[in-house]
Coordinates of C-alpha atoms in Angstrom, one line a residue:
Chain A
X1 CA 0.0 0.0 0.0
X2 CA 1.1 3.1 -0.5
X3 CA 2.2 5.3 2.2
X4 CA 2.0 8.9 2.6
X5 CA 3.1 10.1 6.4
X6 CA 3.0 13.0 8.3
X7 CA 5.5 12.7 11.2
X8 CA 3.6 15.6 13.2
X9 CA 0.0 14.9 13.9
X10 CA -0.7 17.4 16.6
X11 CA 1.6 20.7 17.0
X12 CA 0.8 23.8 19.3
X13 CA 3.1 26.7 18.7
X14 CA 3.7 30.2 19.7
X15 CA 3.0 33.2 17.4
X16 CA 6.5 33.9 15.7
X17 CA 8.0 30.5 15.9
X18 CA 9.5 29.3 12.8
X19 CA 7.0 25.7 12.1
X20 CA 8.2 22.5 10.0
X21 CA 6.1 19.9 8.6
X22 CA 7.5 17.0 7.4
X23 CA 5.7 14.8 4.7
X24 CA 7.5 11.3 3.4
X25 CA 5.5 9.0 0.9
X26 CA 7.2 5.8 -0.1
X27 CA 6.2 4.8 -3.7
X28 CA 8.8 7.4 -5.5
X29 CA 5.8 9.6 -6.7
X30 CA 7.1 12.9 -8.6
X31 CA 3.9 15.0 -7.2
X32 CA 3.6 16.6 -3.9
X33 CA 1.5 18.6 -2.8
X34 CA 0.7 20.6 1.0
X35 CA -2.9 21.9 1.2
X36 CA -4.2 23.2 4.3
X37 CA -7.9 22.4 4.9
X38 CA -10.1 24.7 7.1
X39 CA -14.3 24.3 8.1
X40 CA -16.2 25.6 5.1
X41 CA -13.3 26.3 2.7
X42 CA -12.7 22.8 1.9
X43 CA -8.8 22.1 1.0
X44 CA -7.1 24.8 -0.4
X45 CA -3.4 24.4 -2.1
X46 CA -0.4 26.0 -0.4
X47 CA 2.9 24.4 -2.7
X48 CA 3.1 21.9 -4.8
X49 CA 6.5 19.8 -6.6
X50 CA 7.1 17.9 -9.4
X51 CA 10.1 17.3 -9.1
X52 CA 13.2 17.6 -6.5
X53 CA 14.4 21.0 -6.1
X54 CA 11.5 21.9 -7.8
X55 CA 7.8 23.7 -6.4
X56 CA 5.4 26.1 -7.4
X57 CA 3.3 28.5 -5.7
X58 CA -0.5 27.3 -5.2
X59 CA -3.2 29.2 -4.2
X60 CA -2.4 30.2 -0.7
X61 CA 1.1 30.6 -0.9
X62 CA 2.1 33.4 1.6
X63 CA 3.5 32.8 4.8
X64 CA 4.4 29.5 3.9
X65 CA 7.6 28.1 2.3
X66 CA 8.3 24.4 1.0
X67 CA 11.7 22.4 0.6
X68 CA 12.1 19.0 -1.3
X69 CA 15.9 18.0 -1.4
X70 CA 14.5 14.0 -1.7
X71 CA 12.0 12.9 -4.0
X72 CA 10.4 11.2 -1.0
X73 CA 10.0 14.2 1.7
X74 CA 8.3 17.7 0.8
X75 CA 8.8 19.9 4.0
X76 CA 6.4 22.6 4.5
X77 CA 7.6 25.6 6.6
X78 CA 6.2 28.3 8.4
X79 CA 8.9 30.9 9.1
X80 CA 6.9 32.7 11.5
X81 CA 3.6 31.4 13.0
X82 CA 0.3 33.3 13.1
X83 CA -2.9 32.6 14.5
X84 CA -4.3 32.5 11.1
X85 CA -2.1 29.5 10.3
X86 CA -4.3 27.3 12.9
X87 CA -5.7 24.8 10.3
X88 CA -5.1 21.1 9.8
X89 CA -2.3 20.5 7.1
X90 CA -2.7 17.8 4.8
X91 CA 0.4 16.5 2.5
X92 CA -0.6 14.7 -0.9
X93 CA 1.6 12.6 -3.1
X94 CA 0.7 11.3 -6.9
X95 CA 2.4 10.0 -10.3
X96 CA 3.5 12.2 -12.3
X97 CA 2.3 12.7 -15.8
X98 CA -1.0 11.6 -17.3
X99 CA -2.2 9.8 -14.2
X100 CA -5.7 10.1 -13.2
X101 CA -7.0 11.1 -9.9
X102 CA -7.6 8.3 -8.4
X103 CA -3.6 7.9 -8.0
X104 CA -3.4 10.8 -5.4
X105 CA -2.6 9.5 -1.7
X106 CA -3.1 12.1 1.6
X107 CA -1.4 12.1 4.1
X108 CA -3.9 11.8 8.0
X109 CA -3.2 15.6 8.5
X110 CA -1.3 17.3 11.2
X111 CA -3.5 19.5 13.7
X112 CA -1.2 23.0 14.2
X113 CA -2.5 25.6 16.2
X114 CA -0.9 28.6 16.8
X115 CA -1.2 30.8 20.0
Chain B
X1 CA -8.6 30.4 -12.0
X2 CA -10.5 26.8 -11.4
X3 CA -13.0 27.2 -9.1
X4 CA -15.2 24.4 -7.8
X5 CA -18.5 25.2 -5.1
X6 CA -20.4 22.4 -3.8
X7 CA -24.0 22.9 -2.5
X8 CA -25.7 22.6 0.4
X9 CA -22.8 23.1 2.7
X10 CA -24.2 21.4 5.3
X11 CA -27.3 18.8 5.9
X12 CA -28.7 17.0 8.8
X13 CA -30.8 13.5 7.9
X14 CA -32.2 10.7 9.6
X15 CA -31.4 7.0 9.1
X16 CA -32.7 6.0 5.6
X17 CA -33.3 9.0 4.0
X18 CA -31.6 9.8 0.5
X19 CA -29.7 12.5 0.0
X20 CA -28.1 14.4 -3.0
X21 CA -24.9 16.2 -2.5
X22 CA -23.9 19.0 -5.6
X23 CA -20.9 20.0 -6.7
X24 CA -20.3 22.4 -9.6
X25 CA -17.3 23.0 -11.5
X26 CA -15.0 25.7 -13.7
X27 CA -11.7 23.6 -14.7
X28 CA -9.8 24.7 -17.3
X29 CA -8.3 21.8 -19.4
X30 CA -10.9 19.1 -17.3
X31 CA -9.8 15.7 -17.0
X32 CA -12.2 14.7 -14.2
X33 CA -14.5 15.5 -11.6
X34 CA -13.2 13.3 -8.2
X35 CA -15.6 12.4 -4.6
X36 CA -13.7 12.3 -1.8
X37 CA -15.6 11.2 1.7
X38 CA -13.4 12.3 4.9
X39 CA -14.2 11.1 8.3
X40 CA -11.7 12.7 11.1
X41 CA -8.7 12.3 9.1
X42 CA -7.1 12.0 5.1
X43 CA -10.1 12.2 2.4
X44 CA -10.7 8.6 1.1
X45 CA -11.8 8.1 -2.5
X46 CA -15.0 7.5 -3.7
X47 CA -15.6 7.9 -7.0
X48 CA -13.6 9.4 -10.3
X49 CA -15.8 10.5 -13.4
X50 CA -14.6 11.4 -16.4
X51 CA -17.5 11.2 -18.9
X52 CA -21.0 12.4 -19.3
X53 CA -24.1 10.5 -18.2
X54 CA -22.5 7.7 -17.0
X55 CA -23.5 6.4 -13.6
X56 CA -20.6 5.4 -11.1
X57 CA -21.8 3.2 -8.2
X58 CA -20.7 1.7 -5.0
X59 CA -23.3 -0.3 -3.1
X60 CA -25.5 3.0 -1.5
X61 CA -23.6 5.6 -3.4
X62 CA -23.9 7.0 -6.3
X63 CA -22.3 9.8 -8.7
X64 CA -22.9 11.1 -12.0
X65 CA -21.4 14.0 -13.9
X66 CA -23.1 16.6 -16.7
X67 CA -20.0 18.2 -18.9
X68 CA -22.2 20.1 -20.7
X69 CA -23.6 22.0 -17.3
X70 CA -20.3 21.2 -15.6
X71 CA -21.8 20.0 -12.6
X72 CA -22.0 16.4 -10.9
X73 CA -24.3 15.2 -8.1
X74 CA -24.0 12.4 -5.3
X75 CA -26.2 10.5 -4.2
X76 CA -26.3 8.0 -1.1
X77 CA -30.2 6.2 -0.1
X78 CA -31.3 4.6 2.4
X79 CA -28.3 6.6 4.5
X80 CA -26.5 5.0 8.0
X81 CA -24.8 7.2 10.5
X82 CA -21.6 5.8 9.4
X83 CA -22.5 8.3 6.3
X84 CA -21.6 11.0 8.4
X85 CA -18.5 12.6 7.0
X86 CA -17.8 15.8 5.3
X87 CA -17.9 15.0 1.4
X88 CA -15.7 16.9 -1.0
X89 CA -15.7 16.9 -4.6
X90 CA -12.7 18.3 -6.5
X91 CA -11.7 19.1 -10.2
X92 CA -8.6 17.4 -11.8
X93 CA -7.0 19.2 -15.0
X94 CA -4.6 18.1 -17.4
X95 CA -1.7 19.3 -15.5
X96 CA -2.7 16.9 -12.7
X97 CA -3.7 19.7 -10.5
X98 CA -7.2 19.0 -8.3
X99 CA -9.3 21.5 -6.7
X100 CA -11.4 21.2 -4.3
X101 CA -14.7 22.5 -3.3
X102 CA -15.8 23.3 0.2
X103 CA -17.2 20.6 0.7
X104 CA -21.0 19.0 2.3
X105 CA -21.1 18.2 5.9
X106 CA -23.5 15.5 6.2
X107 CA -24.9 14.0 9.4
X108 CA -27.1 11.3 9.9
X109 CA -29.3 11.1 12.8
X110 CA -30.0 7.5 13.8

């Protein structure tokens, strides 16, 4: 089965702390993806990569910054934390081109709020 | 900009009733329309459609997509409480990019 994990289910952080989550998936996808998914505004993209070294802005970019050095991890970082960054995270992994939807894999979420 | 909304936002049932979930869709470059169901944690799949007037099902559930209005419903009868979930439906384009809508809270009163 393919695996997609978070390593931080639950985080409670300061305002102004700098915030890593990490994301690994195990079946050498090119795709990854961070979305951040909050009550009535269903899951909204932050970064995505297609490739190592490589990411692209999604919709929700700001105050957020990504890293992928390995195909298999795609950090997401918050350099300094606000109260408006209290959301769950969720990190998604697919093939790379011409695969259909049904190939994407989440991540269970990680719970962050920020106080 | 791809923009998906899904309708009502949320909805409260008892046991057995049918419901109808609605999502509609702007994708540029559509490939397909996806149902996600997610409980407390990671959205599990339900259902991908990618042509017109073709029903998908999966024992109560059911989903079928309109290109031509660019909308899709789902359906689930004779609903459990294990229904209860928040569904989401999201919009996959060609450069394997999906986007969701906000999604249907649906609970089911036993």
């Amino acid at each position: 089965d393919v695996k997609v994990t978070q390593s931080s289910r639950y985080l409670v952080k300061r305002t102004g702390e700098k915030v890593f989550l990490e994301c690994v998936q195990d079946m050498d996808h090119e795709n990854m993806f961070w979305y951040r998914q909050d009550p009535g505004l269903g899951l909204r993209l932050i970064y995505f990569s297609y490739d190592v070294k490589m990411k692209e802005k999604g919709d929700i970019p700001e105050g957020y910054s990504v890293s992928r050095e390995k195909k298999e991890r795609f950090s997401l970082i918050l350099e300094s934390a606000s109260t408006n960054q209290t959301s769950m995270y969720l990190c998604a992994s697919s093939l790379g081109g011409g695969a259909g939807g049904n190939t994407i894999y989440f991540g269970e979420g990680s719970w962050l709020t920020v106080v | 900009e791809d923009k998906v909304v899904q309708s009502p936002l949320s909805l409260v049932v008892h046991e057995g009733d049918t419901v109808t979930l609605n999502c509609s869709y702007e994708v540029t470059n559509f490939r397909s329309l996806l149902w996600y169901k997610q409980e407390k944690k990671a959205p599990t799949f339900l259902f991908m459609l990618t042509s017109s007037g073709i029903e998908k099902k999966s024992g109560r559930l059911s989903s079928i997509l309109d290109k031509k209005e660019l909308f899709s419903i789902l359906n689930i009868t004779a609903t459990q409480t294990g229904d209860s979930a928040i569904y989401l439906c999201a919009g996959y384009n060609a450069g394997n990019m999906l986007t969701f809508g906000g999604g249907t809270r649906l609970m089911v009163k036993p």
